[in-house]
Short mmCIF file of C-alpha atoms in Angstrom, two decimals:
data_model
loop_
_atom_site.label_atom_id
_atom_site.label_comp_id
_atom_site.label_asym_id
_atom_site.label_seq_id
_atom_site.Cartn_x
_atom_site.Cartn_y
_atom_site.Cartn_z
CA MET A 1 -0.28 0.30 0.47
CA THR A 2 1.51 3.29 -0.97
CA THR A 3 1.07 6.09 1.35
CA THR A 4 1.73 9.87 0.46
CA SER A 5 2.69 12.62 2.86
CA SER A 6 2.12 16.43 2.55
CA ALA A 7 6.45 16.81 1.96
CA GLY A 8 6.03 14.10 -1.04
CA THR A 9 3.41 16.32 -2.97
CA GLY A 10 4.83 20.12 -2.34
CA ARG A 11 2.33 21.35 -0.19
CA PRO A 12 2.74 22.52 2.97
CA PRO A 13 2.11 20.98 6.02
CA ALA A 14 -1.37 21.92 7.28
CA HIS A 15 -0.41 22.63 10.44
CA GLY A 16 1.78 25.10 9.10
CA ARG A 17 -0.93 26.68 6.68
CA ARG A 18 -3.35 27.24 9.82
CA SER A 19 -0.39 28.74 11.75
CA ARG A 20 0.15 31.55 9.29
CA TRP A 21 -3.72 32.90 9.56
CA PRO A 22 -3.42 34.77 12.39
CA TRP A 23 -0.14 36.85 11.21
CA VAL A 24 -2.14 37.55 8.02
CA LEU A 25 -5.63 38.30 9.49
CA LEU A 26 -3.37 40.70 11.67
CA ALA A 27 -1.78 42.50 8.84
CA VAL A 28 -5.42 42.87 7.14
CA ALA A 29 -5.96 44.51 10.22
CA ALA A 30 -3.00 47.05 10.61
CA VAL A 31 -4.19 48.04 6.89
CA LEU A 32 -7.43 48.35 7.30
CA GLY A 33 -6.93 50.14 10.34
CA LEU A 34 -4.14 52.68 8.34
CA LEU A 35 -6.67 53.41 6.17
CA ALA A 36 -9.27 54.10 8.60
CA VAL A 37 -6.40 56.70 10.04
CA LEU A 38 -5.61 58.21 6.28
CA VAL A 39 -8.84 57.68 5.00
CA GLY A 40 -11.65 58.47 7.64
CA PRO A 41 -11.16 61.73 8.16
CA ARG A 42 -11.27 63.21 4.82
CA VAL A 43 -14.44 61.16 4.58
CA TYR A 44 -15.89 62.68 7.68
CA ALA A 45 -14.88 65.95 6.53
CA ARG A 46 -16.89 65.30 3.58
CA LEU A 47 -20.09 64.17 4.88
CA GLN A 48 -19.83 67.35 7.60
CA GLU A 49 -19.98 69.70 4.31
CA GLY A 50 -23.49 68.67 3.63
CA ARG A 51 -24.46 68.77 7.55
CA ALA A 52 -23.10 72.25 8.51
CA ALA A 53 -26.28 74.63 8.63
CA ALA A 54 -26.25 77.90 6.38
CA PRO A 55 -25.17 80.74 8.05
CA LEU A 56 -27.42 83.06 9.80
CA SER A 57 -24.73 85.87 8.37
CA PRO A 58 -27.15 88.65 7.93
CA PRO A 59 -27.73 89.30 3.49
CA ALA A 60 -25.16 91.77 1.96
CA ALA A 61 -27.22 92.45 -1.03
CA GLY A 62 -29.56 95.14 -0.95
CA ALA A 63 -28.89 96.14 2.23
CA SER A 64 -28.93 99.68 3.60
CA THR A 65 -27.26 101.60 6.00
CA PRO A 66 -29.76 103.91 8.37
CA THR A 67 -27.75 107.24 9.00
CA ALA A 68 -30.51 108.84 11.06
CA PRO A 69 -34.02 107.77 13.16
CA ALA A 70 -37.16 108.86 11.76
CA THR A 71 -39.89 108.09 13.33
CA ASP A 72 -43.12 105.27 12.12
CA PRO A 73 -45.56 105.17 14.42
CA ALA A 74 -46.31 101.55 13.58
CA LEU A 75 -42.57 100.64 14.28
CA GLU A 76 -42.95 102.15 17.61
CA GLY A 77 -43.41 100.19 21.04
CA THR A 78 -42.75 96.77 21.61
CA TRP A 79 -42.29 94.11 19.86
CA ALA A 80 -42.04 90.35 21.19
CA VAL A 81 -40.09 87.25 19.14
CA THR A 82 -42.67 84.68 18.29
CA GLY A 83 -40.26 82.88 16.43
CA GLY A 84 -36.55 81.89 15.08
CA THR A 85 -33.28 80.03 15.24
CA ALA A 86 -30.01 80.14 16.95
CA GLY A 87 -27.01 78.38 17.72
CA TYR A 88 -22.80 78.36 16.84
CA ARG A 89 -20.44 77.49 14.57
CA VAL A 90 -17.00 76.55 14.65
CA ASP A 91 -14.57 74.62 12.62
CA GLU A 92 -13.22 71.79 13.89
CA VAL A 93 -9.39 69.90 12.77
CA LEU A 94 -9.81 66.34 12.96
CA ASN A 95 -6.77 64.66 11.76
CA GLY A 96 -5.80 67.93 9.97
CA GLN A 97 -9.10 67.96 8.05
CA ASP A 98 -10.91 70.92 8.93
CA VAL A 99 -15.00 70.53 9.66
CA THR A 100 -17.36 73.27 10.29
CA VAL A 101 -19.55 72.39 13.00
CA THR A 102 -23.10 73.75 13.50
CA GLY A 103 -25.87 73.74 16.80
CA ARG A 104 -29.22 74.80 16.30
CA THR A 105 -32.17 75.31 18.21
CA GLU A 106 -35.59 76.87 17.69
CA GLN A 107 -36.29 77.60 21.57
CA VAL A 108 -35.99 81.16 21.58
CA THR A 109 -37.51 84.26 22.99
CA GLY A 110 -37.21 87.69 23.32
CA GLU A 111 -38.63 91.14 23.06
CA LEU A 112 -37.79 94.54 21.43
CA THR A 113 -38.20 97.97 21.79
CA VAL A 114 -38.40 100.58 19.53
CA THR A 115 -38.58 104.73 20.49
CA GLY A 116 -38.18 107.71 18.84
CA GLY A 117 -37.24 105.39 15.47
CA GLU A 118 -34.43 103.72 17.80
CA LEU A 119 -33.87 100.28 18.57
CA THR A 120 -33.75 101.95 22.45
CA ALA A 121 -33.76 98.17 24.03
CA GLY A 122 -33.83 94.47 23.08
CA THR A 123 -32.98 91.00 24.42
CA VAL A 124 -32.41 87.25 22.64
CA ALA A 125 -32.15 84.48 24.78
CA VAL A 126 -31.43 80.98 23.58
CA ASP A 127 -32.52 77.69 25.33
CA LEU A 128 -29.10 76.14 25.61
CA THR A 129 -30.44 72.78 26.47
CA ALA A 130 -31.80 72.53 22.75
CA VAL A 131 -29.11 73.23 20.86
CA ALA A 132 -28.13 69.81 19.20
CA THR A 133 -25.79 69.06 16.05
CA ASP A 134 -25.47 66.06 14.09
CA SER A 135 -23.44 64.30 17.33
CA ALA A 136 -24.93 63.23 20.49
CA ASN A 137 -21.29 63.05 21.92
CA ARG A 138 -20.42 66.41 21.10
CA ASP A 139 -23.84 67.72 22.03
CA GLY A 140 -22.91 66.29 25.35
CA GLN A 141 -19.55 68.10 25.27
CA PHE A 142 -20.72 71.37 24.54
CA ARG A 143 -23.29 71.18 26.97
CA ARG A 144 -20.49 70.22 29.70
CA LEU A 145 -18.04 72.89 28.42
CA LEU A 146 -20.92 75.94 28.67
CA GLY A 147 -22.03 74.54 32.01
CA VAL A 148 -25.64 74.14 30.83
CA ASP A 149 -26.95 72.40 33.59
CA GLU A 150 -26.10 75.64 36.22
CA ASP A 151 -26.83 77.93 33.57
CA PRO A 152 -29.43 77.05 30.76
CA THR A 153 -29.55 80.06 29.10
CA ALA A 154 -27.51 82.37 26.89
CA THR A 155 -29.03 86.09 26.58
CA PHE A 156 -28.08 89.14 23.69
CA THR A 157 -29.09 92.18 25.44
CA LEU A 158 -28.66 95.22 23.67
CA THR A 159 -26.44 98.06 25.64
CA GLY A 160 -27.11 100.97 23.05
CA PRO A 161 -29.33 102.64 20.86
CA VAL A 162 -29.94 101.74 16.65
CA PRO A 163 -31.19 104.04 14.76
CA LEU A 164 -33.57 102.55 12.28
CA GLY A 165 -34.66 105.13 9.80
CA GLY A 166 -37.79 104.87 9.51
CA LEU A 167 -37.62 100.88 7.93
CA ASP A 168 -40.20 100.53 5.76
CA VAL A 169 -41.62 97.18 4.49
CA GLY A 170 -39.64 95.59 2.25
CA ALA A 171 -36.32 97.67 3.62
CA VAL A 172 -32.90 95.53 4.81
CA LEU A 173 -31.18 97.56 7.08
CA ALA A 174 -27.13 96.71 7.83
CA VAL A 175 -26.53 97.79 11.30
CA THR A 176 -24.33 96.80 13.94
CA LEU A 177 -25.78 95.67 17.44
CA PRO A 178 -23.92 96.94 21.04
CA GLY A 179 -24.12 94.20 23.61
CA THR A 180 -23.37 91.84 25.98
CA LEU A 181 -23.40 88.15 25.32
CA ALA A 182 -24.43 85.97 28.94
CA VAL A 183 -23.29 83.15 29.18
CA ASN A 184 -21.65 80.07 31.40
CA GLY A 185 -22.47 82.72 34.31
CA ARG A 186 -20.16 85.57 32.39
CA GLU A 187 -21.33 88.75 30.32
CA VAL A 188 -19.01 89.62 27.61
CA ALA A 189 -19.46 92.82 25.45
CA VAL A 190 -19.60 92.13 22.08
CA ARG A 191 -20.97 93.91 18.52
CA ALA A 192 -23.79 91.94 16.74
CA LEU A 193 -23.15 92.48 12.66
CA ALA A 194 -26.72 92.33 11.65
CA THR A 195 -29.29 93.34 9.08
CA VAL A 196 -32.86 94.05 10.57
CA GLU A 197 -35.57 93.52 7.57
CA ARG A 198 -39.48 94.54 7.71
CA ALA A 199 -41.21 91.75 5.36
CA ALA A 200 -44.38 93.11 6.58
CA GLU A 201 -46.36 96.05 8.68
CA ASP A 202 -46.19 93.81 12.01
CA ALA A 203 -43.44 91.52 10.94
CA VAL A 204 -39.54 92.67 11.86
CA THR A 205 -36.78 89.89 11.39
CA VAL A 206 -33.20 90.43 12.93
CA THR A 207 -30.52 88.83 11.70
CA GLY A 208 -27.02 88.32 13.45
CA ALA A 209 -23.87 87.30 13.87
CA VAL A 210 -21.39 87.79 16.93
CA PRO A 211 -17.66 86.33 16.76
CA LEU A 212 -16.59 85.04 20.11
CA THR A 213 -14.03 83.91 21.35
CA TRP A 214 -14.46 80.58 24.03
CA SER A 215 -11.96 81.59 26.67
CA ASP A 216 -13.73 84.67 26.69
CA VAL A 217 -16.68 82.84 28.73
CA GLY A 218 -14.69 80.97 30.53
CA VAL A 219 -14.36 78.08 27.70
CA GLN A 220 -11.28 75.70 27.49
CA ALA A 221 -11.49 74.71 23.33
CA PRO A 222 -11.06 70.97 23.07
CA ASP A 223 -8.14 69.18 21.83
CA LEU A 224 -7.89 65.61 21.97
CA GLY A 225 -5.25 64.57 19.84
CA PHE A 226 -6.87 63.61 16.53
CA VAL A 227 -9.61 66.03 16.98
CA SER A 228 -9.69 69.87 18.22
CA VAL A 229 -11.83 72.66 18.16
CA GLU A 230 -10.26 76.28 17.12
CA ASP A 231 -10.24 78.73 19.77
CA THR A 232 -12.53 81.04 17.92
CA GLY A 233 -16.30 80.30 16.46
CA THR A 234 -19.69 82.33 16.17
CA VAL A 235 -22.86 82.93 17.70
CA GLU A 236 -25.64 82.84 15.17
CA PHE A 237 -29.09 84.14 15.57
CA ALA A 238 -32.38 84.77 13.30
CA VAL A 239 -35.39 86.41 14.91
CA THR A 240 -38.56 87.25 14.31
CA ALA A 241 -40.89 89.82 15.96
CA THR A 242 -44.42 91.00 15.94
CA PRO A 243 -46.02 93.90 17.72
CA ALA A 244 -46.41 93.04 21.38
#
């Protein structure tokens, strides 16, 4: 009777082939890991490009600048914020890839006062517990950094008069709103670049953006090594008010 061995066929012993499998698997895992490190951030950055909300920055086209107050009886008095959107915009760096992140909420309240053709008082309050991005983990870190559990509201308060120049129906004015931003138990003086639009006789929309350095409100921009957050960002708001 003739017997055959693996040595006679030129094939390696079965146990030799089996012993190489762990090394093959480790090599494949290493290659996949390297691809994830190199390609993952680029894919993530491209995905985020479509997820970042459009800026709530004021439109430049068609906006004029008021030069002096002009009284319109229909504008005079108190206006209540009846709707709007507010949030933040910040840039992250993920393994060298720039990513823009936006957080948004519609939980916005406030009040505006017009006296003698000027915006003489105004507040906009934002419920920080409702600000959300596309990541629950990021939202949790945002709330922790801003001390939302202890101070759940951010408030912009106007600190100086702003002429409205009459603000006819359909007009859009470019204005600068001096004020204070109260967040994380601190107050910081800011200047919001904004537009005021009178879309109808009884509807005014104020859209603004406030550049902010996070350290000014006691926040250390996180740096986790593979991902870091820029030291500056923007607080954005677009609110509509009607006569109270």
